[in-house]
Short mmCIF file of C-alpha atoms in Angstrom, two decimals:
data_model
loop_
_atom_site.label_atom_id
_atom_site.label_comp_id
_atom_site.label_asym_id
_atom_site.label_seq_id
_atom_site.Cartn_x
_atom_site.Cartn_y
_atom_site.Cartn_z
CA MET K 555 83.62 189.47 301.41
CA SER K 556 85.54 186.53 302.86
CA ILE K 557 84.76 182.95 301.93
CA ARG K 558 83.87 180.82 304.93
CA TYR K 559 85.99 177.84 305.93
CA LEU K 560 88.68 178.34 303.28
CA LYS K 561 92.01 178.74 305.00
CA SER K 562 93.82 180.65 302.26
CA HIS K 563 93.13 182.68 299.15
CA PRO K 564 94.92 181.06 296.21
CA HIS K 565 97.51 183.22 294.52
CA VAL K 566 96.63 183.79 290.87
CA SER K 567 99.78 184.33 288.85
CA ARG K 568 99.94 186.15 285.54
CA GLY K 569 99.35 183.82 282.61
CA SER K 570 98.02 180.98 284.78
CA PHE K 571 94.95 178.90 284.01
CA SER K 572 93.03 180.61 286.81
CA GLU K 573 93.99 184.04 285.52
CA LYS K 574 92.69 183.13 282.06
CA ILE K 575 89.32 182.13 283.52
CA LEU K 576 89.07 185.20 285.73
CA THR K 577 89.82 187.45 282.76
CA GLN K 578 86.80 186.01 280.96
CA ILE K 579 84.65 186.42 284.07
CA ARG K 580 85.66 190.06 284.52
CA ARG K 581 85.01 190.86 280.88
CA GLU K 582 81.69 189.08 280.46
CA PHE K 583 80.15 188.96 283.93
CA GLY K 584 81.46 192.33 285.07
CA ALA K 585 83.60 191.39 288.09
CA GLU K 586 85.28 188.49 289.88
CA VAL K 587 82.30 187.60 292.05
CA GLU K 588 82.53 185.17 294.97
CA PRO K 589 80.16 182.47 293.64
CA PHE K 590 82.84 181.88 291.01
CA THR K 591 86.00 182.66 292.98
CA LEU K 592 85.12 180.30 295.83
CA HIS K 593 86.12 177.58 293.34
CA LEU K 594 89.69 178.90 293.01
CA PRO K 595 91.22 176.10 295.13
CA VAL K 596 90.28 173.79 292.22
CA PRO K 597 90.77 175.78 288.99
CA GLU K 598 89.08 173.13 286.86
CA LEU K 599 85.90 173.59 288.89
CA LEU K 600 86.18 177.35 288.45
CA ALA K 601 86.39 176.80 284.70
CA GLY K 602 83.49 174.37 284.71
CA VAL K 603 81.03 176.47 286.66
CA TRP K 604 81.95 179.54 284.62
CA MET K 605 81.39 177.65 281.36
CA ALA K 606 78.04 176.27 282.51
CA CYS K 607 76.84 179.67 283.68
CA ARG K 608 78.18 181.60 280.71
CA GLU K 609 76.80 179.33 278.02
CA THR K 610 73.31 179.29 279.58
CA LEU K 611 72.55 182.48 281.49
CA LEU K 612 74.84 184.81 279.56
CA ALA K 613 75.13 183.48 276.01
CA GLY K 614 72.32 180.94 275.60
CA ASN K 615 69.13 181.44 273.62
CA GLY K 616 66.33 183.36 275.28
CA VAL K 617 65.86 186.75 276.87
CA ARG K 618 68.34 187.52 279.65
CA ASP K 619 65.57 189.07 281.78
CA ALA K 620 63.67 185.78 281.82
CA LYS K 621 66.78 183.80 282.71
CA GLU K 622 67.60 186.19 285.56
CA ILE K 623 64.04 185.72 286.83
CA ILE K 624 64.59 181.96 286.82
CA ALA K 625 67.90 182.37 288.65
CA THR K 626 66.16 184.51 291.27
CA ALA K 627 63.15 182.20 291.63
CA VAL K 628 65.36 179.13 292.02
CA SER K 629 67.42 180.97 294.63
CA MET K 630 64.27 181.87 296.55
CA LEU K 631 63.19 178.24 296.41
CA ASN K 632 66.55 177.16 297.82
CA GLN K 633 66.54 179.85 300.53
CA CYS K 634 69.73 181.46 299.23
CA PRO K 635 69.39 185.19 300.01
CA TYR K 636 72.84 185.99 298.61
CA CYS K 637 71.84 184.74 295.15
CA VAL K 638 68.40 186.32 295.40
CA ASP K 639 70.03 189.72 295.91
CA ALA K 640 72.70 189.09 293.29
CA HIS K 641 70.27 188.15 290.54
CA SER K 642 67.62 190.68 291.49
CA MET K 643 70.46 193.14 290.93
CA MET K 644 71.38 191.55 287.59
CA LEU K 645 67.72 191.63 286.55
CA LEU K 646 67.63 195.32 287.38
CA GLY K 647 70.75 195.83 285.28
CA ALA K 648 69.30 193.85 282.38
CA SER K 649 65.81 195.34 282.28
CA GLY K 650 65.51 198.27 284.66
CA ASP K 651 62.92 196.31 286.66
CA ASP K 652 63.37 194.72 290.04
CA PHE K 653 62.01 191.24 290.68
CA SER K 654 58.64 192.35 292.04
CA ARG K 655 57.98 194.66 289.08
CA ALA K 656 59.13 192.04 286.59
CA LEU K 657 56.60 189.60 288.05
CA GLN K 658 53.82 191.98 287.05
CA LYS K 659 54.70 191.56 283.38
CA PRO K 660 52.67 188.77 281.79
CA GLU K 661 55.51 187.86 279.44
CA LEU K 662 57.90 187.28 282.38
CA SER K 663 55.84 185.98 285.30
CA PRO K 664 55.55 182.42 283.89
CA PHE K 665 59.33 182.08 284.09
CA ALA K 666 59.23 182.78 287.83
CA ALA K 667 56.50 180.17 288.26
CA TRP K 668 58.52 177.64 286.29
CA GLY K 669 61.68 178.34 288.30
CA ALA K 670 59.79 178.02 291.58
CA ALA K 671 58.43 174.63 290.46
CA THR K 672 61.75 173.04 289.51
CA ARG K 673 61.89 171.01 292.73
CA THR K 674 58.32 169.72 292.28
CA PRO K 675 58.56 166.96 289.66
CA SER K 676 54.77 166.60 289.39
CA SER K 677 54.11 170.29 288.75
CA PRO K 678 52.08 170.79 285.54
CA ILE K 679 54.14 173.81 284.49
CA LEU K 680 57.22 171.61 284.11
CA ALA K 681 55.39 169.69 281.38
CA THR K 682 54.44 172.90 279.56
CA PRO K 683 57.36 175.27 280.12
CA PRO K 684 57.18 178.93 279.06
CA PHE K 685 60.05 178.67 276.57
CA SER K 686 60.57 177.12 273.15
CA ALA K 687 62.47 173.94 272.31
CA ASP K 688 65.35 176.02 270.93
CA GLU K 689 65.54 177.98 274.17
CA ALA K 690 65.14 174.99 276.47
CA PRO K 691 68.81 174.10 277.03
CA ALA K 692 69.58 177.66 278.15
CA PHE K 693 66.62 177.91 280.50
CA ILE K 694 66.94 174.41 281.95
CA GLY K 695 70.69 174.92 282.20
CA THR K 696 70.22 178.19 284.07
CA ALA K 697 68.02 176.43 286.61
CA VAL K 698 70.47 173.55 287.03
CA VAL K 699 73.41 175.95 287.42
CA PHE K 700 71.64 177.84 290.18
CA HIS K 701 70.56 174.73 292.03
CA TYR K 702 74.29 174.01 292.10
CA ILE K 703 75.49 177.54 292.92
CA ASN K 704 72.86 178.07 295.63
CA ARG K 705 74.24 175.12 297.58
CA MET K 706 77.84 176.28 297.31
CA VAL K 707 76.94 179.85 298.25
CA THR K 708 74.70 178.87 301.17
CA ILE K 709 77.60 177.03 302.77
CA LEU K 710 80.56 179.25 301.87
CA LEU K 711 79.24 182.82 301.61
CA GLY K 712 77.15 185.27 303.62
CA THR K 713 73.61 186.49 303.22
CA SER K 714 74.13 189.18 300.56
CA PRO K 715 76.75 190.51 298.15
CA LEU K 716 75.59 194.01 299.09
CA PRO K 717 77.03 196.07 301.97
CA PHE K 718 73.52 196.73 303.32
CA THR K 719 70.80 194.14 303.81
CA LYS K 720 67.62 196.17 304.27
CA GLY K 721 65.86 199.47 303.79
CA LEU K 722 66.86 202.45 301.68
CA PRO K 723 70.62 201.79 301.92
CA LYS K 724 70.08 198.36 300.36
CA MET K 725 67.91 199.81 297.58
CA VAL K 726 70.56 202.41 296.77
CA ALA K 727 73.35 199.81 296.86
CA MET K 728 71.37 197.50 294.58
CA ARG K 729 70.77 200.24 292.01
CA MET K 730 74.43 201.23 292.06
CA ALA K 731 75.48 197.60 291.60
CA ALA K 732 72.93 197.14 288.80
CA TRP K 733 74.41 200.17 287.03
CA PHE K 734 77.93 198.78 287.53
CA PHE K 735 77.09 195.35 286.10
CA GLY K 736 74.68 196.68 283.47
CA LYS K 737 77.30 197.16 280.76
CA ALA K 738 78.49 193.57 281.03
CA VAL K 739 74.93 192.25 281.28
CA ASN K 740 73.86 193.96 278.06
CA ARG K 741 77.04 193.33 276.06
CA PRO K 742 76.43 190.76 273.25
CA LYS K 743 78.08 187.39 273.82
CA GLN K 744 79.02 184.73 271.31
CA PRO K 745 78.06 181.19 272.35
CA GLY K 746 80.85 178.70 272.81
CA THR K 747 83.83 180.95 273.46
CA SER K 748 84.47 179.45 276.91
CA ILE K 749 84.40 175.82 275.83
CA ASP K 750 88.12 175.40 275.23
CA LEU K 751 88.89 176.01 278.89
CA LEU K 752 88.41 172.29 279.58
CA PRO K 753 89.04 169.14 277.52
CA GLU K 754 86.28 167.29 275.69
CA ALA K 755 84.10 164.89 277.65
CA PRO K 756 81.01 162.76 276.92
CA LEU K 757 77.62 164.16 277.85
CA PRO K 758 76.08 162.02 280.63
CA GLU K 759 72.60 160.64 280.00
CA ASP K 760 71.03 162.68 282.79
CA LEU K 761 72.20 165.88 281.05
CA LEU K 762 70.72 165.07 277.64
CA TRP K 763 68.38 168.07 277.94
CA ALA K 764 71.48 170.09 276.92
CA LYS K 765 72.07 168.20 273.67
CA PRO K 766 70.06 170.50 271.32
CA SER K 767 72.59 173.27 272.04
CA PRO K 768 76.15 172.24 271.13
CA SER K 769 77.79 174.90 273.29
CA ILE K 770 75.65 174.14 276.35
CA ALA K 771 76.08 170.39 275.88
CA GLU K 772 79.85 170.82 275.68
CA ALA K 773 79.90 173.08 278.75
CA PHE K 774 77.89 170.68 280.90
CA ALA K 775 79.72 167.59 279.68
CA ARG K 776 83.07 169.11 280.59
CA PHE K 777 81.78 170.52 283.88
CA ALA K 778 80.31 167.14 284.81
CA GLN K 779 83.63 165.45 284.14
CA VAL K 780 85.67 167.79 286.35
CA VAL K 781 83.04 167.56 289.10
CA GLU K 782 83.25 163.77 288.96
CA ASN K 783 87.04 163.96 289.12
CA ALA K 784 86.78 166.27 292.12
CA GLY K 785 84.36 163.96 293.89
CA THR K 786 86.60 160.96 293.32
CA LEU K 787 89.49 162.89 294.85
CA ALA K 788 87.62 164.23 297.88
CA LEU K 789 85.03 161.62 298.82
CA PRO K 790 85.50 157.87 299.33
CA GLN K 791 83.51 155.55 297.09
CA GLU K 792 81.32 154.36 299.98
CA VAL K 793 80.26 157.93 300.65
CA ARG K 794 79.52 158.70 297.01
CA THR K 795 77.43 155.53 296.74
CA ILE K 796 75.30 156.54 299.74
CA VAL K 797 74.83 160.09 298.43
CA ASN K 798 73.97 158.87 294.94
CA HIS K 799 71.32 156.55 296.36
CA ALA K 800 69.81 159.29 298.53
CA VAL K 801 69.73 161.77 295.65
CA GLN K 802 68.11 159.27 293.30
CA GLU K 803 65.38 158.61 295.88
CA TRP K 804 64.85 162.31 296.57
CA GLN K 805 61.76 163.98 295.11
CA GLY K 806 62.69 167.60 295.71
CA ASN K 807 61.20 167.88 299.19
CA ASP K 808 62.82 169.65 302.12
CA GLN K 809 64.26 167.16 304.56
CA GLU K 810 62.93 166.43 308.04
CA LEU K 811 63.51 169.02 310.75
CA ASP K 812 66.27 166.97 312.37
CA ASN K 813 69.19 165.15 310.77
CA ARG K 814 68.06 161.65 311.72
CA TRP K 815 67.62 160.68 308.07
CA CYS K 816 71.24 161.65 307.43
CA GLU K 817 72.63 159.83 310.46
CA GLU K 818 70.73 156.68 309.52
CA ALA K 819 72.13 156.79 305.99
CA ILE K 820 75.74 157.01 307.17
CA ALA K 821 75.47 154.66 310.17
CA CYS K 822 77.41 151.91 308.38
CA LEU K 823 80.50 154.09 307.80
CA ASP K 824 83.61 154.48 309.93
CA ASP K 825 84.28 157.78 311.73
CA ALA K 826 86.19 159.46 308.91
CA ASN K 827 83.69 158.49 306.26
CA LYS K 828 80.78 159.48 308.49
CA CYS K 829 82.19 163.01 308.56
CA ALA K 830 82.48 163.00 304.78
CA GLY K 831 79.05 161.44 304.32
CA ARG K 832 77.38 163.90 306.65
CA LEU K 833 78.85 166.88 304.80
CA ALA K 834 78.03 165.44 301.38
CA LEU K 835 74.45 164.41 302.17
CA LEU K 836 73.55 167.69 303.82
CA THR K 837 75.15 169.70 301.02
CA ALA K 838 73.08 167.87 298.44
CA LEU K 839 69.74 167.77 300.23
CA ALA K 840 69.80 170.32 303.09
CA PRO K 841 72.69 172.77 302.58
CA TRP K 842 71.39 175.29 305.10
CA ARG K 843 72.13 172.68 307.80
CA VAL K 844 75.84 172.48 307.06
CA SER K 845 77.43 173.98 310.16
CA GLU K 846 80.94 174.99 311.06
CA THR K 847 81.22 171.83 313.15
CA ILE K 848 80.31 169.62 310.19
CA VAL K 849 82.87 171.35 307.99
CA ARG K 850 85.54 171.21 310.69
CA ASP K 851 84.92 167.50 311.27
CA PHE K 852 85.28 166.81 307.56
CA SER K 853 88.50 168.81 307.33
CA SER K 854 90.00 167.00 310.31
CA TYR K 855 90.13 163.86 308.16
CA PHE K 856 90.24 165.38 304.67
CA ALA K 857 92.48 168.42 304.99
CA GLY K 858 92.83 171.16 302.41
CA ASP K 859 90.66 173.78 300.76
CA ASN K 860 90.78 171.82 297.52
CA LEU K 861 89.19 168.76 299.15
CA LEU K 862 86.49 170.81 300.85
CA VAL K 863 85.53 172.66 297.66
CA SER K 864 85.67 169.40 295.70
CA ALA K 865 83.38 167.60 298.16
CA LEU K 866 80.89 170.47 298.17
CA ALA K 867 80.94 170.76 294.38
CA TRP K 868 80.34 167.06 293.78
CA SER K 869 77.51 166.93 296.31
CA SER K 870 75.89 170.12 295.02
CA PHE K 871 76.05 169.05 291.40
CA SER K 872 74.65 165.61 292.26
CA ALA K 873 71.45 167.27 293.47
CA ALA K 874 71.37 169.84 290.66
CA ARG K 875 71.67 167.28 287.88
CA LYS K 876 68.92 165.18 289.50
CA ILE K 877 66.65 168.23 289.36
CA GLY K 878 67.53 168.61 285.69
CA THR K 879 65.99 165.21 284.97
CA TRP K 880 62.59 166.59 286.02
CA LEU K 881 62.72 169.52 283.60
CA THR K 882 60.98 168.76 280.33
CA LEU K 883 62.02 169.78 276.84
CA PRO K 884 59.01 171.34 275.09
CA ASP K 885 57.54 169.90 271.92
CA PRO K 886 59.48 171.53 269.03
CA ALA K 887 56.19 172.03 267.21
CA THR K 888 54.94 174.38 269.91
CA ARG K 889 56.20 177.77 270.98
CA PRO K 890 54.90 179.76 273.95
#
């Protein structure tokens, strides 16, 4: 599957930093899948998103089935059919159950409800999550990772990783893919083995939910740092200030049917920065509205795949980390 809007596929040479990351992904995820490889124009972002995903979904505390349900529920919430198919497939590989059957299990259905509520800060289930305090960084981290990945995938990839999108052919393709990925899904994984891909960084205050797990805290601290570096490179300060303000005011709701709110927010910018601001705001708060024209306009002023991926990553992670602030750590004295 091709990656939209990227003009070239980066060459990965033997022994390079990118090759080292991809080797880990192949071994532990099962294949070089596009939600990771779309970050190849900026290898540090590839490392960061892999670390964040690996240390939560793959190696973090908690049952993999439940984390795959959260990944799927978050993807449904964000209207990302590619990720819904991908993680329904992973769930099938992990448990033998598809998403609909897993929802019928009383031990798993609360995780779907929690994932579906992650953009509703006032939802009661966020105050009483279905996981323990020890498991919380992995489950919250999984949700945050997929709020990030969903945005990137919605803009840069198609509607499904499968060759068929409906009916019996899709069911067969999903079961074949689940079998293919099943070995990697069920292989034991040691926490922390990806951390050395990036240098140490401080954990930002809005990611303190990760602190109880050293490996997850390290992964998110380092990912946050490379995302911030990427944003500084790709987006002018005036644009980042506007996006930060909009994200901080956001309460998880879908935006208005037109883009008036976006145009009003960027009205004070010059033409180049309006193009950057439009892309960044829509990526963060309404990624399904990012069109080819919006991407082309951005690239006419900020040329290069690395700048496009950097701008999308910074904007996506800005929204994802905001969502993370709504997700509550359970009382250590209680366990579901």
